[in-house]
CSV table of C-alpha atoms in Angstrom, one decimal:
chain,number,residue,atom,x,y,z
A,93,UNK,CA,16.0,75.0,32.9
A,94,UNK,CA,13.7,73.2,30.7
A,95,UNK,CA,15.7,70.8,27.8
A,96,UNK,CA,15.9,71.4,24.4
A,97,UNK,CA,13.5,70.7,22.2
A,98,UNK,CA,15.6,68.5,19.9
A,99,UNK,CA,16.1,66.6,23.1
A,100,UNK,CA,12.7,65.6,23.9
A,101,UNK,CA,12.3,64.8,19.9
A,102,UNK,CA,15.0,62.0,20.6
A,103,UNK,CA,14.0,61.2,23.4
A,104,UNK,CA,10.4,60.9,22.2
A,105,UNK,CA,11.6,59.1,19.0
A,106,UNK,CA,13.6,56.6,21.7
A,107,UNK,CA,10.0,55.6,23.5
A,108,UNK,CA,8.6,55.2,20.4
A,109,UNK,CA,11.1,52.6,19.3
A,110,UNK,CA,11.1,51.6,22.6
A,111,UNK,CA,6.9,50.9,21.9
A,112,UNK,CA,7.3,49.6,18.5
A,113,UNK,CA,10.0,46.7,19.1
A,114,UNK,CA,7.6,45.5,22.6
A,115,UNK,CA,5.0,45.5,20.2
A,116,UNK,CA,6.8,43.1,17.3
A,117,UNK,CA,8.2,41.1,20.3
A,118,UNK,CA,4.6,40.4,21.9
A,119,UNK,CA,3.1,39.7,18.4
A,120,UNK,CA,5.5,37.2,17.7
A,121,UNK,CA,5.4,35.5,20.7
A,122,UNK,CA,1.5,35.3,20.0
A,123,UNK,CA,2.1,34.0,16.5
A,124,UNK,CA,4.4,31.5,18.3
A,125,UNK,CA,1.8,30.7,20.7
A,126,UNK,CA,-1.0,30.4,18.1
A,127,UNK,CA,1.1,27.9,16.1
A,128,UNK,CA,1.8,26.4,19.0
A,129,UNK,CA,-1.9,25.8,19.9
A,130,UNK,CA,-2.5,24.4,16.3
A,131,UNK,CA,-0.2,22.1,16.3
A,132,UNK,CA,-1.7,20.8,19.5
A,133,UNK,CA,-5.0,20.6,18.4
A,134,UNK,CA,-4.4,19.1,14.4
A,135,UNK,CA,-5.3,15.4,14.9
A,136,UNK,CA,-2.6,12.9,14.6
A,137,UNK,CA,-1.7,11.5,10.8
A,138,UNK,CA,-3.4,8.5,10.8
A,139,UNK,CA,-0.9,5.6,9.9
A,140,UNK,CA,-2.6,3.8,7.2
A,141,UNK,CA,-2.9,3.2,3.6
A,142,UNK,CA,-5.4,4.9,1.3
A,143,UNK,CA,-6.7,3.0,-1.3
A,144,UNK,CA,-8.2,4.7,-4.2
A,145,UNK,CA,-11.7,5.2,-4.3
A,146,UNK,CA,-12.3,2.7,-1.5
A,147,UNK,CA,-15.5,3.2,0.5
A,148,UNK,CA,-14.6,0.8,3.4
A,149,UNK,CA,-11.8,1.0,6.0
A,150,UNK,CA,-9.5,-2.0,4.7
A,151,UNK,CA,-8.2,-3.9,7.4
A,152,UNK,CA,-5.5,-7.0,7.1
A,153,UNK,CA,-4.2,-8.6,9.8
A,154,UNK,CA,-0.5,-9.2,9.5
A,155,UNK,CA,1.0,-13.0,9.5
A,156,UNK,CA,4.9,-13.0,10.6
A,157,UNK,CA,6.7,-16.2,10.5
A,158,UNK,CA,10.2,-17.5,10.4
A,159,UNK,CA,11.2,-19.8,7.6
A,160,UNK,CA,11.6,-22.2,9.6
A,161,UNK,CA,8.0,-22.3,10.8
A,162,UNK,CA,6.6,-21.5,6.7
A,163,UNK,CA,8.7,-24.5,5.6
A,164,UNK,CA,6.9,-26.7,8.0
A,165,UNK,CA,3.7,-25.6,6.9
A,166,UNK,CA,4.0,-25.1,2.7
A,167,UNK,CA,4.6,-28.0,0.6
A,168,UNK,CA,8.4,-27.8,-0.9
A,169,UNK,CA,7.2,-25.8,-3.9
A,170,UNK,CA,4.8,-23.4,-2.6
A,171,UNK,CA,7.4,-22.4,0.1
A,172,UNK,CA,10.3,-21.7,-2.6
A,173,UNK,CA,7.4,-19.5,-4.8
A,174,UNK,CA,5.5,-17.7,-1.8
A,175,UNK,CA,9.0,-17.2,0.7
A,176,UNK,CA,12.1,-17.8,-1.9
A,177,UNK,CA,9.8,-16.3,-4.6
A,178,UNK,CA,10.5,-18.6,-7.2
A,179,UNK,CA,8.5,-19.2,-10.4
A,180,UNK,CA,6.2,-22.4,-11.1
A,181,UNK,CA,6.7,-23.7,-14.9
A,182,UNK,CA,4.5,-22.5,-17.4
A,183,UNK,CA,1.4,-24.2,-17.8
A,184,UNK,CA,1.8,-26.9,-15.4
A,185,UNK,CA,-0.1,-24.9,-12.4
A,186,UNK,CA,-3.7,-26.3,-11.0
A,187,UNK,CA,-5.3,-23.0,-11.3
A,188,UNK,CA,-3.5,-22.5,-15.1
A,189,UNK,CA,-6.9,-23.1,-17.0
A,190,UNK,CA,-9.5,-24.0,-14.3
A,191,UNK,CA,-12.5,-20.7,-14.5
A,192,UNK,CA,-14.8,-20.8,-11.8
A,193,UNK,CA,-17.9,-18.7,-12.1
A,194,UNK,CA,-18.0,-18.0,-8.0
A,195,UNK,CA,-15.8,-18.4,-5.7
A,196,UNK,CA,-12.9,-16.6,-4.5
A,197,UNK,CA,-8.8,-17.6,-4.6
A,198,UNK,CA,-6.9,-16.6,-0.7
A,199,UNK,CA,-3.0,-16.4,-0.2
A,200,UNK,CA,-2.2,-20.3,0.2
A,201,UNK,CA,0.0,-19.1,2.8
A,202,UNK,CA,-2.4,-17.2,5.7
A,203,UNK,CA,-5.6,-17.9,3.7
A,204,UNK,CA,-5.7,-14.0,3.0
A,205,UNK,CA,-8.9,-13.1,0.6
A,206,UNK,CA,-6.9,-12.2,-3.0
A,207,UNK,CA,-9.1,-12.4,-5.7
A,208,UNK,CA,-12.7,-13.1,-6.6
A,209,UNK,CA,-12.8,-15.5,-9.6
A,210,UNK,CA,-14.9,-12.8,-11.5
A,211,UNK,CA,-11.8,-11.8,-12.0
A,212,UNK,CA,-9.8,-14.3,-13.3
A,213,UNK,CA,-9.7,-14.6,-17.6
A,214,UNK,CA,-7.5,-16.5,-19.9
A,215,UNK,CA,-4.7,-14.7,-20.9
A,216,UNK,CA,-2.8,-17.4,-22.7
A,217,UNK,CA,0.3,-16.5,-20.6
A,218,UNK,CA,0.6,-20.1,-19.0
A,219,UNK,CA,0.1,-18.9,-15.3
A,220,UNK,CA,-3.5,-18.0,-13.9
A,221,UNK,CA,-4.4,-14.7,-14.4
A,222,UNK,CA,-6.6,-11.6,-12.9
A,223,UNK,CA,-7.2,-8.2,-13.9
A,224,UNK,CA,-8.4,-6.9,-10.5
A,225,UNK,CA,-7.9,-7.5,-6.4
A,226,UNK,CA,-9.6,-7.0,-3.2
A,227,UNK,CA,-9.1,-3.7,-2.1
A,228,UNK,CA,-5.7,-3.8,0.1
A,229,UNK,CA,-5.1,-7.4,-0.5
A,230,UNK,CA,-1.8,-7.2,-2.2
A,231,UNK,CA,1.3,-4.9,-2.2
A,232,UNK,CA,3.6,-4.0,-4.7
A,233,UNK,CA,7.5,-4.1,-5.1
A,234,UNK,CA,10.1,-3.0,-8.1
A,235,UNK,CA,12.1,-6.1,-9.3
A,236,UNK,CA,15.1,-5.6,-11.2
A,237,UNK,CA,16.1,-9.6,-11.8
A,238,UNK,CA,16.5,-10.9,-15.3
A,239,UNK,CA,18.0,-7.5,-16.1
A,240,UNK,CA,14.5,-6.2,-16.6
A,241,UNK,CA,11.9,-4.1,-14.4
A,242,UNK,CA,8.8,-5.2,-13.4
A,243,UNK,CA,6.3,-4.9,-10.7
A,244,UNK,CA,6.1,-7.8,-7.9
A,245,UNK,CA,2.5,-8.8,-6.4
A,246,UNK,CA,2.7,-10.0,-2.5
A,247,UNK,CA,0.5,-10.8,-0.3
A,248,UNK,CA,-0.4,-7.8,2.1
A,249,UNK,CA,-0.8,-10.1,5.3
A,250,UNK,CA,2.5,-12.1,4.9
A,251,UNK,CA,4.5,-10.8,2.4
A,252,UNK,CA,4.1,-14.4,0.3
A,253,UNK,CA,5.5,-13.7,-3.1
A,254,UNK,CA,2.6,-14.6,-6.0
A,255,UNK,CA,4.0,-13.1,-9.3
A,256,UNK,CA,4.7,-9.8,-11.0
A,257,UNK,CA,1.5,-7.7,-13.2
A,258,UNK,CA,1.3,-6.7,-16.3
A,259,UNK,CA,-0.3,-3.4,-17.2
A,260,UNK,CA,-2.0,-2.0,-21.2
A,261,UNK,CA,-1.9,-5.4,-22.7
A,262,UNK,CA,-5.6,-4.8,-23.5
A,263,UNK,CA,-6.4,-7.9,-22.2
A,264,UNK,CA,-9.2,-6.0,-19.8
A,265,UNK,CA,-10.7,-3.0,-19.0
A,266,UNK,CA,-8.5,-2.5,-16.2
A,267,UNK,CA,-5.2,-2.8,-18.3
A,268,UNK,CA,-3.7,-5.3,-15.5
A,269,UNK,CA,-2.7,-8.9,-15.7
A,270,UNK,CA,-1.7,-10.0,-12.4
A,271,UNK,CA,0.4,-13.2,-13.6
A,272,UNK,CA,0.0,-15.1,-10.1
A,273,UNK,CA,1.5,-18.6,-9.3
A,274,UNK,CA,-1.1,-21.3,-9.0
A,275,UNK,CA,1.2,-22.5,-6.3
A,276,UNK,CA,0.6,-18.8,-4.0
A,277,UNK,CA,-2.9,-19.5,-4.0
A,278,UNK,CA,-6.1,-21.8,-2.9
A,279,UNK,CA,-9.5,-21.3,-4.2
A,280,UNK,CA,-12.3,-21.1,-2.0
A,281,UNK,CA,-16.0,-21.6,-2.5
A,282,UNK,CA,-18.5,-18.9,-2.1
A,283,UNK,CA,-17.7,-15.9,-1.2
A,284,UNK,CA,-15.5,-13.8,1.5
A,285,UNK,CA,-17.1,-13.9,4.7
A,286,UNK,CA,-16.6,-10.0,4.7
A,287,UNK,CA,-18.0,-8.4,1.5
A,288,UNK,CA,-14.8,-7.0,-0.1
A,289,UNK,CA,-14.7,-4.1,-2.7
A,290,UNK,CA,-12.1,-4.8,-5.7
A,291,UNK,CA,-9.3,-2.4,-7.7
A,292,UNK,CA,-6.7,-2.2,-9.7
A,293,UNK,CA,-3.5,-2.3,-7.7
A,294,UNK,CA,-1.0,-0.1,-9.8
């Protein structure tokens, strides 16, 4: 006896399903397997900094000390400023009012290239002060002291503290004063051995 038709309808409609759910399964395995693939061909994130608008690959070479070893090295002032960051007075640093016209100023601490003396102008502020940096020289921290926020200025090879900036004082065209200790810093003749693009650094 041959079934009823309803019968093979259900039975039919069963296959179909049957089809249908093999056929969501295998595409989302694929889609699984395709993401899979891309995610092992993406190249790695490349662990680095991006400087705006830099045209050069920045590289700065880390310096890691104890204290111990920086005190031995610093005179007693320069290690309280650069490792304790303390604060020279006002107007009594060697760099205060002395405005090369070449010459560049390195981290007294790991002799880190800092600033070109281009950039260095007289803001009146009683500490030397710059309005631009080499490209990746510095790095920036928030400092809450004194009740008030600013922006810190460290090295980016050791970490040596060198002041705080200043930004839309009008001073410049960039808008920055980076108030630095002449204590932080050593000026050098000539220029960097590397030529070195400069920026703004907030």
């Amino acid at each position: 006896n041959n079934p009823p038709a309803h019968s093979y309808r259900r039975t039919l409609r069963k296959m179909a399903a049957s089809v249908a759910g093999s056929l969501v399964v295998a595409t989302r395995i694929t889609a699984r397997k395709a993401l899979a693939a891309k995610r092992v061909t993406v190249a790695p994130s490349i662990r680095a900094r991006a400087f705006r608008g830099a045209s050069q690959i920045v590289m700065v070479s880390r310096v890691e000390k104890s204290d111990a070893e920086w005190s031995k090295e610093l005179d007693k002032t320069s290690f309280q400023v650069l490792r304790k960051k303390g604060t020279e007075p006002a107007g009594t640093g060697e760099y205060d009012k002395f405005y090369p016209t070449e010459g560049h100023f390195v981290c007294k601490g790991c002799g880190n290239p800092l600033y070109s003396a281009e950039s260095k102008f007289n803001s009146g502020c009683g500490w030397p002060a710059f309005d631009k940096c080499y490209k990746g020289a510095l790095i920036t921290e928030t400092d809450m002291t004194f009740g008030m926020k600013r922006v810190e200025i460290m090295c980016a090879a050791c970490d040596g503290h060198l002041g705080h900036v200043f930004e839309n004082e009008g001073f410049t065209p960039t808008m920055e004063r980076h108030c630095v200790n002449s204590v932080s810093v050593k000026y050098v003749e000539g220029a960097p051995e590397t030529p070195l693009e400069e920026e703004k650094v907030v």
